[in-house]
JSON list of C-alpha atoms in Angstrom, two decimals:
[
{"chain": "A", "resi": 1272, "resn": "MET", "atom": "CA", "xyz": [-7.75, 5.48, 4.56]},
{"chain": "A", "resi": 1273, "resn": "ALA", "atom": "CA", "xyz": [-11.13, 4.81, 2.93]},
{"chain": "A", "resi": 1274, "resn": "THR", "atom": "CA", "xyz": [-12.84, 6.21, -0.15]},
{"chain": "A", "resi": 1275, "resn": "LEU", "atom": "CA", "xyz": [-16.53, 6.98, -0.55]},
{"chain": "A", "resi": 1276, "resn": "ILE", "atom": "CA", "xyz": [-17.57, 7.27, -4.19]},
{"chain": "A", "resi": 1277, "resn": "TRP", "atom": "CA", "xyz": [-20.45, 9.65, -4.95]},
{"chain": "A", "resi": 1278, "resn": "ARG", "atom": "CA", "xyz": [-22.09, 8.27, -8.08]},
{"chain": "A", "resi": 1279, "resn": "ALA", "atom": "CA", "xyz": [-25.25, 10.36, -8.11]},
{"chain": "A", "resi": 1280, "resn": "PRO", "atom": "CA", "xyz": [-25.61, 12.97, -10.84]},
{"chain": "A", "resi": 1281, "resn": "MET", "atom": "CA", "xyz": [-24.73, 16.36, -9.43]},
{"chain": "A", "resi": 1282, "resn": "ARG", "atom": "CA", "xyz": [-27.26, 19.14, -10.02]},
{"chain": "A", "resi": 1283, "resn": "TYR", "atom": "CA", "xyz": [-26.40, 22.57, -8.72]},
{"chain": "A", "resi": 1284, "resn": "LEU", "atom": "CA", "xyz": [-28.82, 25.48, -8.88]},
{"chain": "A", "resi": 1285, "resn": "SER", "atom": "CA", "xyz": [-26.06, 28.08, -9.18]},
{"chain": "A", "resi": 1286, "resn": "GLN", "atom": "CA", "xyz": [-22.31, 28.53, -8.90]},
{"chain": "A", "resi": 1287, "resn": "GLY", "atom": "CA", "xyz": [-22.86, 29.49, -5.27]},
{"chain": "A", "resi": 1288, "resn": "ASP", "atom": "CA", "xyz": [-24.75, 26.24, -4.69]},
{"chain": "A", "resi": 1289, "resn": "GLU", "atom": "CA", "xyz": [-21.85, 24.26, -6.14]},
{"chain": "A", "resi": 1290, "resn": "ALA", "atom": "CA", "xyz": [-19.34, 26.18, -4.02]},
{"chain": "A", "resi": 1291, "resn": "ALA", "atom": "CA", "xyz": [-21.49, 25.58, -0.91]},
{"chain": "A", "resi": 1292, "resn": "PHE", "atom": "CA", "xyz": [-21.63, 21.83, -1.66]},
{"chain": "A", "resi": 1293, "resn": "PHE", "atom": "CA", "xyz": [-17.85, 21.49, -1.87]},
{"chain": "A", "resi": 1294, "resn": "ALA", "atom": "CA", "xyz": [-17.23, 23.73, 1.15]},
{"chain": "A", "resi": 1295, "resn": "TRP", "atom": "CA", "xyz": [-19.70, 21.67, 3.19]},
{"chain": "A", "resi": 1296, "resn": "LEU", "atom": "CA", "xyz": [-18.27, 18.36, 1.99]},
{"chain": "A", "resi": 1297, "resn": "LYS", "atom": "CA", "xyz": [-14.70, 19.39, 2.77]},
{"chain": "A", "resi": 1298, "resn": "SER", "atom": "CA", "xyz": [-15.76, 20.53, 6.26]},
{"chain": "A", "resi": 1299, "resn": "VAL", "atom": "CA", "xyz": [-17.17, 17.11, 7.22]},
{"chain": "A", "resi": 1300, "resn": "PRO", "atom": "CA", "xyz": [-15.10, 15.54, 10.01]},
{"chain": "A", "resi": 1301, "resn": "GLY", "atom": "CA", "xyz": [-13.08, 12.68, 8.55]},
{"chain": "A", "resi": 1302, "resn": "VAL", "atom": "CA", "xyz": [-13.05, 13.98, 4.94]},
{"chain": "A", "resi": 1303, "resn": "ILE", "atom": "CA", "xyz": [-9.47, 14.63, 3.90]},
{"chain": "A", "resi": 1304, "resn": "ALA", "atom": "CA", "xyz": [-9.79, 15.12, 0.13]},
{"chain": "A", "resi": 1305, "resn": "VAL", "atom": "CA", "xyz": [-12.34, 15.28, -2.69]},
{"chain": "A", "resi": 1306, "resn": "VAL", "atom": "CA", "xyz": [-11.29, 14.35, -6.22]},
{"chain": "A", "resi": 1307, "resn": "GLY", "atom": "CA", "xyz": [-13.41, 14.31, -9.37]},
{"chain": "A", "resi": 1308, "resn": "SER", "atom": "CA", "xyz": [-13.08, 11.27, -11.61]},
{"chain": "A", "resi": 1309, "resn": "GLY", "atom": "CA", "xyz": [-15.29, 11.39, -14.68]},
{"chain": "A", "resi": 1310, "resn": "ARG", "atom": "CA", "xyz": [-18.86, 11.74, -13.40]},
{"chain": "A", "resi": 1311, "resn": "GLU", "atom": "CA", "xyz": [-17.93, 10.56, -9.90]},
{"chain": "A", "resi": 1312, "resn": "LEU", "atom": "CA", "xyz": [-16.55, 12.21, -6.81]},
{"chain": "A", "resi": 1313, "resn": "HIS", "atom": "CA", "xyz": [-14.00, 10.22, -4.84]},
{"chain": "A", "resi": 1314, "resn": "ILE", "atom": "CA", "xyz": [-14.22, 11.35, -1.23]},
{"chain": "A", "resi": 1315, "resn": "GLN", "atom": "CA", "xyz": [-11.14, 10.28, 0.70]},
{"chain": "A", "resi": 1316, "resn": "LEU", "atom": "CA", "xyz": [-11.79, 9.62, 4.36]},
{"chain": "A", "resi": 1317, "resn": "ARG", "atom": "CA", "xyz": [-9.33, 9.40, 7.22]},
{"chain": "A", "resi": 1318, "resn": "SER", "atom": "CA", "xyz": [-10.93, 6.11, 8.26]},
{"chain": "A", "resi": 1319, "resn": "LYS", "atom": "CA", "xyz": [-13.92, 3.92, 7.53]},
{"chain": "A", "resi": 1320, "resn": "ARG", "atom": "CA", "xyz": [-15.04, 4.64, 11.09]},
{"chain": "A", "resi": 1321, "resn": "LEU", "atom": "CA", "xyz": [-16.75, 8.03, 10.97]},
{"chain": "A", "resi": 1322, "resn": "SER", "atom": "CA", "xyz": [-17.75, 10.08, 13.97]},
{"chain": "A", "resi": 1323, "resn": "GLN", "atom": "CA", "xyz": [-21.45, 10.60, 14.63]},
{"chain": "A", "resi": 1324, "resn": "ARG", "atom": "CA", "xyz": [-21.12, 14.22, 13.50]},
{"chain": "A", "resi": 1325, "resn": "GLY", "atom": "CA", "xyz": [-19.30, 13.24, 10.30]},
{"chain": "A", "resi": 1326, "resn": "LEU", "atom": "CA", "xyz": [-21.82, 10.55, 9.42]},
{"chain": "A", "resi": 1327, "resn": "ARG", "atom": "CA", "xyz": [-24.77, 12.86, 10.14]},
{"chain": "A", "resi": 1328, "resn": "GLU", "atom": "CA", "xyz": [-23.22, 15.51, 7.87]},
{"chain": "A", "resi": 1329, "resn": "LEU", "atom": "CA", "xyz": [-22.83, 12.95, 5.07]},
{"chain": "A", "resi": 1330, "resn": "ILE", "atom": "CA", "xyz": [-26.48, 11.91, 5.53]},
{"chain": "A", "resi": 1331, "resn": "ALA", "atom": "CA", "xyz": [-27.50, 15.57, 5.29]},
{"chain": "A", "resi": 1332, "resn": "LEU", "atom": "CA", "xyz": [-25.34, 16.20, 2.20]},
{"chain": "A", "resi": 1333, "resn": "HIS", "atom": "CA", "xyz": [-26.63, 13.10, 0.44]},
{"chain": "A", "resi": 1334, "resn": "THR", "atom": "CA", "xyz": [-30.19, 14.10, 1.26]},
{"chain": "A", "resi": 1335, "resn": "ARG", "atom": "CA", "xyz": [-29.81, 17.74, 0.18]},
{"chain": "A", "resi": 1336, "resn": "TYR", "atom": "CA", "xyz": [-27.90, 16.97, -3.04]},
{"chain": "A", "resi": 1337, "resn": "ASP", "atom": "CA", "xyz": [-29.80, 13.80, -3.97]},
{"chain": "A", "resi": 1338, "resn": "GLY", "atom": "CA", "xyz": [-26.92, 11.39, -3.39]},
{"chain": "A", "resi": 1339, "resn": "ASN", "atom": "CA", "xyz": [-27.40, 7.64, -3.13]},
{"chain": "A", "resi": 1340, "resn": "LEU", "atom": "CA", "xyz": [-27.95, 7.24, 0.59]},
{"chain": "A", "resi": 1341, "resn": "ASN", "atom": "CA", "xyz": [-27.49, 3.47, 0.39]},
{"chain": "A", "resi": 1342, "resn": "GLU", "atom": "CA", "xyz": [-23.79, 4.11, -0.23]},
{"chain": "A", "resi": 1343, "resn": "LEU", "atom": "CA", "xyz": [-23.59, 5.14, 3.44]},
{"chain": "A", "resi": 1344, "resn": "ALA", "atom": "CA", "xyz": [-24.68, 1.72, 4.75]},
{"chain": "A", "resi": 1345, "resn": "GLN", "atom": "CA", "xyz": [-21.03, 0.65, 4.77]},
{"chain": "A", "resi": 1346, "resn": "PHE", "atom": "CA", "xyz": [-20.43, 2.96, 7.74]},
{"chain": "A", "resi": 1347, "resn": "ALA", "atom": "CA", "xyz": [-22.76, 1.06, 10.08]},
{"chain": "A", "resi": 1348, "resn": "THR", "atom": "CA", "xyz": [-20.95, -0.30, 13.11]},
{"chain": "A", "resi": 1349, "resn": "GLU", "atom": "CA", "xyz": [-21.98, -1.89, 16.35]},
{"chain": "A", "resi": 1350, "resn": "ALA", "atom": "CA", "xyz": [-21.11, 1.38, 18.11]},
{"chain": "A", "resi": 1351, "resn": "ASN", "atom": "CA", "xyz": [-23.39, 3.58, 15.93]},
{"chain": "A", "resi": 1352, "resn": "SER", "atom": "CA", "xyz": [-26.20, 1.14, 15.20]},
{"chain": "A", "resi": 1353, "resn": "GLY", "atom": "CA", "xyz": [-28.39, 2.53, 18.01]},
{"chain": "A", "resi": 1354, "resn": "TRP", "atom": "CA", "xyz": [-28.97, 5.80, 16.19]},
{"chain": "A", "resi": 1355, "resn": "PHE", "atom": "CA", "xyz": [-27.76, 5.12, 12.61]},
{"chain": "A", "resi": 1356, "resn": "LYS", "atom": "CA", "xyz": [-29.80, 1.95, 12.02]},
{"chain": "A", "resi": 1357, "resn": "ALA", "atom": "CA", "xyz": [-32.83, 3.06, 14.06]},
{"chain": "A", "resi": 1358, "resn": "PRO", "atom": "CA", "xyz": [-35.87, 1.90, 12.06]},
{"chain": "A", "resi": 1359, "resn": "ASN", "atom": "CA", "xyz": [-37.76, 5.12, 12.81]},
{"chain": "A", "resi": 1360, "resn": "SER", "atom": "CA", "xyz": [-35.03, 7.41, 11.45]},
{"chain": "A", "resi": 1361, "resn": "VAL", "atom": "CA", "xyz": [-35.95, 9.40, 8.35]},
{"chain": "A", "resi": 1362, "resn": "TRP", "atom": "CA", "xyz": [-32.99, 7.92, 6.45]},
{"chain": "A", "resi": 1363, "resn": "HIS", "atom": "CA", "xyz": [-33.40, 4.26, 7.43]},
{"chain": "A", "resi": 1364, "resn": "HIS", "atom": "CA", "xyz": [-35.29, 3.07, 4.35]},
{"chain": "A", "resi": 1365, "resn": "ALA", "atom": "CA", "xyz": [-33.08, 5.01, 1.93]},
{"chain": "A", "resi": 1366, "resn": "ILE", "atom": "CA", "xyz": [-29.88, 3.65, 3.46]},
{"chain": "A", "resi": 1367, "resn": "PHE", "atom": "CA", "xyz": [-30.78, 0.14, 4.57]},
{"chain": "A", "resi": 1368, "resn": "GLY", "atom": "CA", "xyz": [-33.89, -0.69, 2.55]},
{"chain": "A", "resi": 1369, "resn": "VAL", "atom": "CA", "xyz": [-37.11, -2.41, 3.56]},
{"chain": "A", "resi": 1370, "resn": "GLU", "atom": "CA", "xyz": [-35.58, -5.77, 4.48]},
{"chain": "A", "resi": 1371, "resn": "ASN", "atom": "CA", "xyz": [-33.84, -4.23, 7.50]},
{"chain": "A", "resi": 1372, "resn": "ALA", "atom": "CA", "xyz": [-36.90, -2.41, 8.83]},
{"chain": "A", "resi": 1373, "resn": "VAL", "atom": "CA", "xyz": [-38.17, -3.62, 12.18]}
]
């Protein structure tokens, strides 16, 4: 089991927005639990190896709710590098930074 820690400040526009965030997060393939700890969310994952769908959903959630995308770099593998680390992807700079751009 692996844990992803969401350290970004959470800003919801309404109670419905907050409910939608948690419903979406809990529906991500590989997410098995979400626990608040102070000003952090501890997202328990089945494995450190996420499916393409699960990783894309986490990218979307982090983008929509202003999470720290660079926290997702840890999920890069040889198997997903073709699409996940693609230099022309809209998330590449936010996740991997300038030094990894090609």
